[in-house]
Short mmCIF file of C-alpha atoms in Angstrom, two decimals:
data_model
loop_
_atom_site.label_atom_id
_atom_site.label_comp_id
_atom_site.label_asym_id
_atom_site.label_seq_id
_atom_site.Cartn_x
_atom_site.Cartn_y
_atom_site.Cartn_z
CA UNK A 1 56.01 72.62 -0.98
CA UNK A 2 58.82 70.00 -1.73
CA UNK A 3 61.63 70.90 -3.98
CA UNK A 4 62.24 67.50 -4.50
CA UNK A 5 62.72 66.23 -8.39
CA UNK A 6 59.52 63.64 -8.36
CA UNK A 7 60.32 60.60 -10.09
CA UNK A 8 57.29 58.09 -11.62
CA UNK A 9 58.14 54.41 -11.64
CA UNK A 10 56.61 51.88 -14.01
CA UNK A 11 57.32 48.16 -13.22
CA UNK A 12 56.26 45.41 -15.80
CA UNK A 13 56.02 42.47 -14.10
CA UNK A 14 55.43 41.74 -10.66
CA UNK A 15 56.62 38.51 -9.87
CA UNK A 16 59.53 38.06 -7.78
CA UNK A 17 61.77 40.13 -9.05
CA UNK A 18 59.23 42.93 -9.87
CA UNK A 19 58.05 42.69 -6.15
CA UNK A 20 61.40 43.22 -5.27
CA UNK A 21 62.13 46.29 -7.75
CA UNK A 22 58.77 47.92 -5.76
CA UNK A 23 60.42 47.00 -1.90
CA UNK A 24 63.72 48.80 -3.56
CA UNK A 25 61.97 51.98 -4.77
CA UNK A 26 60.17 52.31 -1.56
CA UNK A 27 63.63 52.06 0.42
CA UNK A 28 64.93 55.12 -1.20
CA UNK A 29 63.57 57.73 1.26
CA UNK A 30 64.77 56.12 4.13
CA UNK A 31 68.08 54.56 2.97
CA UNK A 32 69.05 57.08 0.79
CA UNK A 33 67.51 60.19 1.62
CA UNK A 34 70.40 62.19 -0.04
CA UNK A 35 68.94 60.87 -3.68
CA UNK A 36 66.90 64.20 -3.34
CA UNK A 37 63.74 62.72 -5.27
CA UNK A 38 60.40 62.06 -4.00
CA UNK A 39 59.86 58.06 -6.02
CA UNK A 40 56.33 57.70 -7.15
CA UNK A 41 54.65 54.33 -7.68
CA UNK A 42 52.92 55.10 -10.87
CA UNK A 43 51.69 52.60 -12.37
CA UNK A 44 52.36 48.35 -12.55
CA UNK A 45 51.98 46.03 -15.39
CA UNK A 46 51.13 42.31 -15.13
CA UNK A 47 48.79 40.24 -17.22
CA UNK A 48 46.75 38.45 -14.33
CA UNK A 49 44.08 40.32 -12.82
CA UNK A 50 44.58 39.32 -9.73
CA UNK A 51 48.36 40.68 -9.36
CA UNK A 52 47.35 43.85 -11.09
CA UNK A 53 44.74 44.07 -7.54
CA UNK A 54 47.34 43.61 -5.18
CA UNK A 55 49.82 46.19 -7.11
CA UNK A 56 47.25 48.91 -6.01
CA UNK A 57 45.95 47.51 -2.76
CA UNK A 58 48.98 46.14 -1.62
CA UNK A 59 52.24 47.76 -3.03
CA UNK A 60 50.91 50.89 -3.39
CA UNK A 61 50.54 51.04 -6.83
CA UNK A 62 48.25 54.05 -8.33
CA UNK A 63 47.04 52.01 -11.13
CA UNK A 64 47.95 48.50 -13.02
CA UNK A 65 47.31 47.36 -16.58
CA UNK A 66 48.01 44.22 -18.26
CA UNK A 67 49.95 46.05 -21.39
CA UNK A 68 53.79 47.00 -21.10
CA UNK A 69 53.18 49.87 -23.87
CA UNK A 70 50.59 51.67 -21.30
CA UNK A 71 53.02 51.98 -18.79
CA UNK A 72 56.25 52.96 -21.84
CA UNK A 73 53.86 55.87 -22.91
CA UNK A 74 52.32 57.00 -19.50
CA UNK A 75 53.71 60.48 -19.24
CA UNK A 76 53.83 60.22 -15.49
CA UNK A 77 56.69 57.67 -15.87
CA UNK A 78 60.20 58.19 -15.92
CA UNK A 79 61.91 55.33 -14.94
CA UNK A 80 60.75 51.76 -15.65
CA UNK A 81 61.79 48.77 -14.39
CA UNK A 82 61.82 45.34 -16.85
CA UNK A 83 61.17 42.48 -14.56
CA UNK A 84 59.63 39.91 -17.22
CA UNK A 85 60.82 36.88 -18.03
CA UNK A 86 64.14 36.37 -20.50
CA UNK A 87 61.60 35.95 -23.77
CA UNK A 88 60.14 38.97 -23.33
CA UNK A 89 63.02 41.14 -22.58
CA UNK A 90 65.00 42.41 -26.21
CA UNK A 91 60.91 43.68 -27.51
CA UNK A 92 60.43 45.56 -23.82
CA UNK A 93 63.74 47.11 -23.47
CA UNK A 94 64.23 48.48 -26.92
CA UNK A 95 60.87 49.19 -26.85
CA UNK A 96 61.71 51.23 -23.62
CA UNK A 97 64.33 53.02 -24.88
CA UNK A 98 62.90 54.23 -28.14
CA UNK A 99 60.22 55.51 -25.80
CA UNK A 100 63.21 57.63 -23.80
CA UNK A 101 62.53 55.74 -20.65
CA UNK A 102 65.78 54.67 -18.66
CA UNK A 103 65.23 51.46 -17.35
CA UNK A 104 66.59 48.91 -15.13
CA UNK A 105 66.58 45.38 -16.64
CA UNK A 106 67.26 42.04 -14.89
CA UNK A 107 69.47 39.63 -16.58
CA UNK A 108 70.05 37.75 -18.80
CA UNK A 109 69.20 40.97 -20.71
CA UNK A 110 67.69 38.34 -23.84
CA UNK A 111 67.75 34.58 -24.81
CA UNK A 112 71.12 34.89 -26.64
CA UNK A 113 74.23 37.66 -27.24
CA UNK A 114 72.56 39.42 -30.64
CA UNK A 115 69.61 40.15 -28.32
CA UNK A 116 71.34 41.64 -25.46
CA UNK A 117 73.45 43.32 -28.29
CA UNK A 118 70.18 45.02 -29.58
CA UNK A 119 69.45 46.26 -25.97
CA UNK A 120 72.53 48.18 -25.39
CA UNK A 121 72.67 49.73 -29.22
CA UNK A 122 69.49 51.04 -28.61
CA UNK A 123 70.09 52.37 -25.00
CA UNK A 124 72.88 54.30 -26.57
CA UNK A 125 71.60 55.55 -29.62
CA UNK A 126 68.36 57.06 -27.19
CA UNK A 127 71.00 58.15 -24.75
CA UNK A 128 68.77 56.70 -21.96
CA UNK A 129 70.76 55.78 -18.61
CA UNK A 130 70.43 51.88 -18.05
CA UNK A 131 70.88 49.43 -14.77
CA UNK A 132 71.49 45.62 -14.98
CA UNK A 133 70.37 43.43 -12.13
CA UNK A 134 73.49 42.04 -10.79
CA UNK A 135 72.77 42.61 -7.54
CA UNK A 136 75.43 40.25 -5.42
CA UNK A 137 78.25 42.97 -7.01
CA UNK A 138 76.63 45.18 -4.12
CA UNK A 139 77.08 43.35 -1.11
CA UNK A 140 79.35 45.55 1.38
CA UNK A 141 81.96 42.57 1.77
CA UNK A 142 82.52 42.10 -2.10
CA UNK A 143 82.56 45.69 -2.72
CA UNK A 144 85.83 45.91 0.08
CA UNK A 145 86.94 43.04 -1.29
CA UNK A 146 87.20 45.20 -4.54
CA UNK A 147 89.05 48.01 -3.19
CA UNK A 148 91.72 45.73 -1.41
CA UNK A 149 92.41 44.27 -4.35
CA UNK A 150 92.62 47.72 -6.40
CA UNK A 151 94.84 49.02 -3.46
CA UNK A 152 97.28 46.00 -4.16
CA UNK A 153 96.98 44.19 -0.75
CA UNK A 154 97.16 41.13 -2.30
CA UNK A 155 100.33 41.62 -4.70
CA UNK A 156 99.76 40.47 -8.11
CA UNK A 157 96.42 38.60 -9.00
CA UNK A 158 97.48 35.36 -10.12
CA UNK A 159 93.85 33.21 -10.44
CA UNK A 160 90.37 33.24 -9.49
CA UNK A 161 87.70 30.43 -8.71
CA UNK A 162 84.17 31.28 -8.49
CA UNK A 163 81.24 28.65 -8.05
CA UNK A 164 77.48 29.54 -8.11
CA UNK A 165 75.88 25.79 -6.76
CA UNK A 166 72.18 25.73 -5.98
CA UNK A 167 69.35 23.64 -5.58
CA UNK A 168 66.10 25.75 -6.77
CA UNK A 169 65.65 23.13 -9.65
CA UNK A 170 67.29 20.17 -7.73
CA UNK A 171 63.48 18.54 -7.60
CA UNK A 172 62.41 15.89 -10.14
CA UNK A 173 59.30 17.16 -9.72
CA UNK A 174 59.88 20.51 -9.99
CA UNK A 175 57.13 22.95 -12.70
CA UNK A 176 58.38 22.98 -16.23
CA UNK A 177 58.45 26.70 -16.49
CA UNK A 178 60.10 29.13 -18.76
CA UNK A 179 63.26 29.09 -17.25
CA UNK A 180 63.91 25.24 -18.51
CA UNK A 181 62.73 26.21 -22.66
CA UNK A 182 65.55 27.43 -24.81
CA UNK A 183 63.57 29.61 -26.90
CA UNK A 184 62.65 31.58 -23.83
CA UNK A 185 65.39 31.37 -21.66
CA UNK A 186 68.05 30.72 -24.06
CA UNK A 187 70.59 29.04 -22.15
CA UNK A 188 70.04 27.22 -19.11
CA UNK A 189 71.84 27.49 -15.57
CA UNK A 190 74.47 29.75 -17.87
CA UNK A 191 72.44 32.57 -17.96
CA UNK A 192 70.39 32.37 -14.33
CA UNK A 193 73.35 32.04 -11.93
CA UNK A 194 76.89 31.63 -14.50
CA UNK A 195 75.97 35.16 -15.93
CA UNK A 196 75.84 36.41 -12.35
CA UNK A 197 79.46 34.97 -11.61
CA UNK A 198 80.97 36.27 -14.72
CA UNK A 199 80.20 40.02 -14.02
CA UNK A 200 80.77 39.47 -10.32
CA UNK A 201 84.39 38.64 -11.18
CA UNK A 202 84.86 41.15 -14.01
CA UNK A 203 83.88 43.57 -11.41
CA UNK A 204 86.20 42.45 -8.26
CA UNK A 205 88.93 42.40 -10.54
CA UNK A 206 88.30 45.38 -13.07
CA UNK A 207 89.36 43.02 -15.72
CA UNK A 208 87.37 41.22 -18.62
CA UNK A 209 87.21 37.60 -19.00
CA UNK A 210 88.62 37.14 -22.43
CA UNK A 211 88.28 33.42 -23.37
CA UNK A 212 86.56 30.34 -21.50
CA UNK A 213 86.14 26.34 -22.53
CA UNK A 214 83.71 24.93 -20.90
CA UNK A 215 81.58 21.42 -20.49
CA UNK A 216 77.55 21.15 -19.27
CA UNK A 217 75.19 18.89 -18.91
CA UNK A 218 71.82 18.66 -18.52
CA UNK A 219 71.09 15.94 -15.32
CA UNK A 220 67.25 16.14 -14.94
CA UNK A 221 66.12 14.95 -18.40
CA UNK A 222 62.18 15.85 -18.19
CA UNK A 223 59.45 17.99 -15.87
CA UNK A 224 56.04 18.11 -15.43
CA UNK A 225 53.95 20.47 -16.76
CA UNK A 226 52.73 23.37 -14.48
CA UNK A 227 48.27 23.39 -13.75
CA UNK A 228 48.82 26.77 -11.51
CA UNK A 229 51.24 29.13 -11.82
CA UNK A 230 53.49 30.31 -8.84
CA UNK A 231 55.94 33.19 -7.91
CA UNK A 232 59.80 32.64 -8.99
CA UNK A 233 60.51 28.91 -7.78
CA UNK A 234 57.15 28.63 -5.35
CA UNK A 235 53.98 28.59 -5.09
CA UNK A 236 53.35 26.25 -8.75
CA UNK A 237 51.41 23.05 -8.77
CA UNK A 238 51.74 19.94 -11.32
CA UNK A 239 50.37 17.45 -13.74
CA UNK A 240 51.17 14.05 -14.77
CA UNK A 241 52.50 15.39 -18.02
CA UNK A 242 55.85 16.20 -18.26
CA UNK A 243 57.80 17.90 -21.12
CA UNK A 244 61.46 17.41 -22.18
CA UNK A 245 64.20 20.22 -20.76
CA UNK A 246 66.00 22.13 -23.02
CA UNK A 247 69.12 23.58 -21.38
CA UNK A 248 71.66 22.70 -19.60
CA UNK A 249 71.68 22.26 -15.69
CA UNK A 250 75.48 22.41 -15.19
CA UNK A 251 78.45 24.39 -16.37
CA UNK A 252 82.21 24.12 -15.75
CA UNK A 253 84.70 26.65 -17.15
CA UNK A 254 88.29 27.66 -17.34
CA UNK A 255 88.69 31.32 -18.47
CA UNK A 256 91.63 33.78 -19.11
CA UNK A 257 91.30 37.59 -18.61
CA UNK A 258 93.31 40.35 -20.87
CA UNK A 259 95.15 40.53 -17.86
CA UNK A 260 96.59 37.14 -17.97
CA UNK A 261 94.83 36.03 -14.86
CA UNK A 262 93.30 32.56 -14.80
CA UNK A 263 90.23 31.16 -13.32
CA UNK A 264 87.99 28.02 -13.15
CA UNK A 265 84.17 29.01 -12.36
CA UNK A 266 81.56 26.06 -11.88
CA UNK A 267 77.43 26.56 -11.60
CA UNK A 268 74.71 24.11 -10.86
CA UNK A 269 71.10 24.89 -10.12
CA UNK A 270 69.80 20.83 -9.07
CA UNK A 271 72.73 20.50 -6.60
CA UNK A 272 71.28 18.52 -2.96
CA UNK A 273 73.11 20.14 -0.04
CA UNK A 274 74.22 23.86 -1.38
CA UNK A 275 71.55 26.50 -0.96
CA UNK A 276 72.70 29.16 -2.88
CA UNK A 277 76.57 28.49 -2.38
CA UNK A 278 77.84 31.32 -4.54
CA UNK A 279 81.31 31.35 -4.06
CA UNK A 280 84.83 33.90 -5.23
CA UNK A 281 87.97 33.43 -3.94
CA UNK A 282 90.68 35.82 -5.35
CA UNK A 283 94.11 34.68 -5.33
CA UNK A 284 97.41 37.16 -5.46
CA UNK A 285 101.15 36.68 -4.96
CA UNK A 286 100.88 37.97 -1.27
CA UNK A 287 97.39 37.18 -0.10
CA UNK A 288 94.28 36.17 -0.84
CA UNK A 289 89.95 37.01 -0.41
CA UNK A 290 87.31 34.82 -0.01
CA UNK A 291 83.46 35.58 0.11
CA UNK A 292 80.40 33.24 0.67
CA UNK A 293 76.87 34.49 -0.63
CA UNK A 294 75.26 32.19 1.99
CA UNK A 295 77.56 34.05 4.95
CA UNK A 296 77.16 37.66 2.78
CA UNK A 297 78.07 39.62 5.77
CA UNK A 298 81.54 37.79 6.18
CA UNK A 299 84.88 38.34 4.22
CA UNK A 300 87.60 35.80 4.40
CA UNK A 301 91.13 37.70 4.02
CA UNK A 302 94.57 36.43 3.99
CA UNK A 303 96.84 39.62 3.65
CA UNK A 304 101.23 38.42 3.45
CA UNK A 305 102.85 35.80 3.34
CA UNK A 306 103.80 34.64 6.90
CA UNK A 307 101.95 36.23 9.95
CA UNK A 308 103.83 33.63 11.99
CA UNK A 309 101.68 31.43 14.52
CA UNK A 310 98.33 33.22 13.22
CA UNK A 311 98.92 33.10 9.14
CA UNK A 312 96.02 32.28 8.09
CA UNK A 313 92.24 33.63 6.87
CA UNK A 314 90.72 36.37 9.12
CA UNK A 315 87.28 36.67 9.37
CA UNK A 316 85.94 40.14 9.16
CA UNK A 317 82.32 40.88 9.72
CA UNK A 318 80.93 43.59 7.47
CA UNK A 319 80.98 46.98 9.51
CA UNK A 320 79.76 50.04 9.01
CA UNK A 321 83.57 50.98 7.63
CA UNK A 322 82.35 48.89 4.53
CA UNK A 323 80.87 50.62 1.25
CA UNK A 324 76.89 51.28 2.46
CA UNK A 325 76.70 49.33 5.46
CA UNK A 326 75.91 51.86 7.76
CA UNK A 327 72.69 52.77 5.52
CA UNK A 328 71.50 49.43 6.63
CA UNK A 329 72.90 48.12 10.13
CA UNK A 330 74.06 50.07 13.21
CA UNK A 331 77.40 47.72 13.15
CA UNK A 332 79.00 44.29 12.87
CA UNK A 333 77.29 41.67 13.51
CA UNK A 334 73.66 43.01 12.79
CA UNK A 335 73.43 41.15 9.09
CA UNK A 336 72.41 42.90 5.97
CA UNK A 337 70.23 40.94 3.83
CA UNK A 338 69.57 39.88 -0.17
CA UNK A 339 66.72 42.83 -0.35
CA UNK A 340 69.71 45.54 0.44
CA UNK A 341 72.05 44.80 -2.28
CA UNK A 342 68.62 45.62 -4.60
CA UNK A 343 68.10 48.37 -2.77
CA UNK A 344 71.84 49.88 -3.70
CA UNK A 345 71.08 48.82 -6.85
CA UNK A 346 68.36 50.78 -7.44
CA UNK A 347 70.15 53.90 -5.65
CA UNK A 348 72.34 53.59 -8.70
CA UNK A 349 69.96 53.41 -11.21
CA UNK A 350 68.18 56.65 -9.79
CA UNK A 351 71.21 58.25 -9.24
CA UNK A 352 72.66 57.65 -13.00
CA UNK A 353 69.43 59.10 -13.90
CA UNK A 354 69.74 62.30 -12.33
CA UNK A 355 73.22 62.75 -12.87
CA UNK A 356 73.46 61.81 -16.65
CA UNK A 357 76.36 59.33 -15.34
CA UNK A 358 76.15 55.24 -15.23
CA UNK A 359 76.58 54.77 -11.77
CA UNK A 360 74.71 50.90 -11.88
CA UNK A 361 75.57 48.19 -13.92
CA UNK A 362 75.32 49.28 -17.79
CA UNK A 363 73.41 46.85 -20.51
CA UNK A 364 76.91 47.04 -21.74
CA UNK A 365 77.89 44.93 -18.56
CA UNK A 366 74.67 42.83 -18.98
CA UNK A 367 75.80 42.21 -22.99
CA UNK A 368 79.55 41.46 -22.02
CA UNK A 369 78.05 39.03 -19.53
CA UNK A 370 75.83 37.55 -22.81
CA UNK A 371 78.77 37.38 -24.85
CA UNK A 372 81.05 35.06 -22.10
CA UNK A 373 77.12 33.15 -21.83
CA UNK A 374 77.25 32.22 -25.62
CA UNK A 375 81.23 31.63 -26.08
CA UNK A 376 80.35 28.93 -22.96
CA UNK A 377 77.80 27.58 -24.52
CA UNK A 378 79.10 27.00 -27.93
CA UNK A 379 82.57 25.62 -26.13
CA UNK A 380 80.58 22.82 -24.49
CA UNK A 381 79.04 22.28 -27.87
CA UNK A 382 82.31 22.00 -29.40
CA UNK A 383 85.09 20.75 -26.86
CA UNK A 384 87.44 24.12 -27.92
CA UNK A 385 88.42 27.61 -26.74
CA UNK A 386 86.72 30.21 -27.70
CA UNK A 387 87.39 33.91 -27.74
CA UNK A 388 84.51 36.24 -26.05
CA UNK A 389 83.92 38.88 -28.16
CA UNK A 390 84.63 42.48 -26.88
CA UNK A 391 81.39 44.96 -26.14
CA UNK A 392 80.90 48.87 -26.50
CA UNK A 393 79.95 51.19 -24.14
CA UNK A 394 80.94 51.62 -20.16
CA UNK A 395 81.58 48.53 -18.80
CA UNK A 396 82.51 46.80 -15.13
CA UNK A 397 86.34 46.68 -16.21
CA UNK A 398 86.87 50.55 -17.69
CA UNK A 399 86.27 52.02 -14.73
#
């Protein structure tokens, strides 16, 4: 008989994202065997019939329902996973943790600050261990990135430029879907990809963005209604009607940390040419980092000053010398992939849970991340400064 701690997993909602928490759990045996716990698929929650099918047949699912409180007061579920859209999050996750369930969230956490404020209060008043899906803060390259730069290799950090330009909406014709309806998403390209730059370079630099002004815009003015719905950006088709947007497609920022470093960041999701071109460069009196999401296996370094007829940026491939690479890849040159970082992710989530330590990123790094979202936001409403209000709890830059 096993003396392995079992673990049962609830997922509510399996789109994307949810698919994705599932392909994560799964890894755990195999890439991280020394989690000692056997991970049980318990039970999935989705409200189409046909998704709640393939849970069981397909992702190996025991059962699926179509309510979120079914799976919050299963007793065979320990863990749950909150993979709905933005709308829906605050009432699931506080719902989740008066229920005792630790949970891993994807962000934005709510539609605005006060919501992701209400997630994290009642994480901590339940006690319940917490992840955040800011998943690039994984990848093996940015995580040595992280350490060079806590080990001082490149002197004093001066400024920082990070730029998160994609073209998933970049379509005209593209579904009118949640993401583009304030009341459901709250902000706009803010919270989808700027929330993911702000913790990426809170956590590279263990420091917390402490003011930003900011400009956006939105450039595609109207979309057409969705007839059938699709999974994350594919799969939807169209009618003639079309609906006004409500948020913004592009952001531009300048921010200060408490540190005194400065930055510019810059994020665009109807961009023609980028990808996913999610971009930090770190720059220090003697040397500097760059990393490319779309090359996620490569780290740009420039360590001194002058290294004569060579100075310059080395490439370095991500090797099995760099944080977790080894649990995925043989060695350089063999790439790791998006799917991985989620995969650490939930290693950290699991592990936080049966350690009693947060090991992944908190809700208190998911409602710091809210609170730079809103102080951008109400700059480009504005034209001025503003101050980002500080958060409790562990966060990215205490540790």
């Amino acid at each position: 008989m096993s003396d392995k701690k079992k673990i049962g997993v609830g997922v509510i909602s399996l789109g994307w994202m949810g698919r994705l928490h599932t392909r994560s759990y799964k890894a755990m045996a195999e890439r991280f065997p020394e989690l000692g716990a056997e991970v049980r698929l318990v039970v999935a929650c989705d409200p189409i019939a046909e998704t709640q099918k393939l849970a069981v047949e397909a992702l190996g699912f025991e059962k699926a329902v179509a309510d979120y409180r079914e799976v919050l007061s299963d007793p065979e579920v320990d863990v749950v996973s909150i993979c709905s859209p933005n709308f829906l999050h605050r009432e699931i996750a506080v719902a989740a943790a008066e229920a005792g369930k630790p949970f891993w969230i994807e962000k934005p956490m709510g539609v605005s600050a006060a919501e992701s404020r209400e997630i994290a209060e009642a994480a901590a008043k339940a006690g319940v261990n917490t992840a955040v899906g800011f998943n690039y803060r994984h990848t093996p390259a940015v995580e040595q990135a992280r350490e060079m730069i806590a080990q001082g290799k490149l002197g004093r950090i001066t400024n920082v430029r990070c730029w998160l330009i994609a073209d998933y909406a970049s379509s005209p014709d593209g579904p009118y879907t949640w993401r583009y309806d304030r009341e459901k998403a709250g902000a706009g390209v803010v919270g989808d990809l700027m929330s993911h730059g702000a913790d990426l370079v809170q956590y590279i630099l263990r420091d917390r963005i402490s003011s930003v002004s900011a400009l956006t815009d939105t450039f595609i003015k109207e979309r057409p209604i969705p007839t059938k719905a699709g999974v994350g950006h594919t799969g939807w088709e169209v009618s003639d009607e079309k609906k006004e947007v409500g948020n913004e497609d592009y952001v531009a920022m300048m921010v200060r940390f408490d540190s005194g470093v400065v930055g510019t960041m810059e994020s665009s999701r109807v961009s023609v040419g980028p990808r996913a071109e999610y971009v930090v460069e770190v720059y220090g009196t003697d040397g500097s980092v760059r990393w490319n999401f779309e090359y996620l296996n490569d780290l740009q370094a420039c360590i001194g000053q002058d290294n004569g007829v060579v100075h310059g940026y080395v490439r370095s491939m991500a090797n099995p010398h760099y944080p977790h690479f080894s649990r995925f890849q043989p060695g350089a040159g063999t790439s790791m992939g998006f799917d991985d970082m989620k995969a650490v992710e939930c290693f950290q989530f699991l592990s936080g849970v049966l350690t009693g330590e947060q090991i992944a990123p908190s809700v208190s790094d998911g409602w710091s991340a809210a609170e730079i979202d809103q102080a951008t936001v109400a700059s480009a409403a504005d034209g001025k400064w503003h101050e980002v209000p500080k958060v409790s709890g562990t966060t990215t830059y205490d540790k």
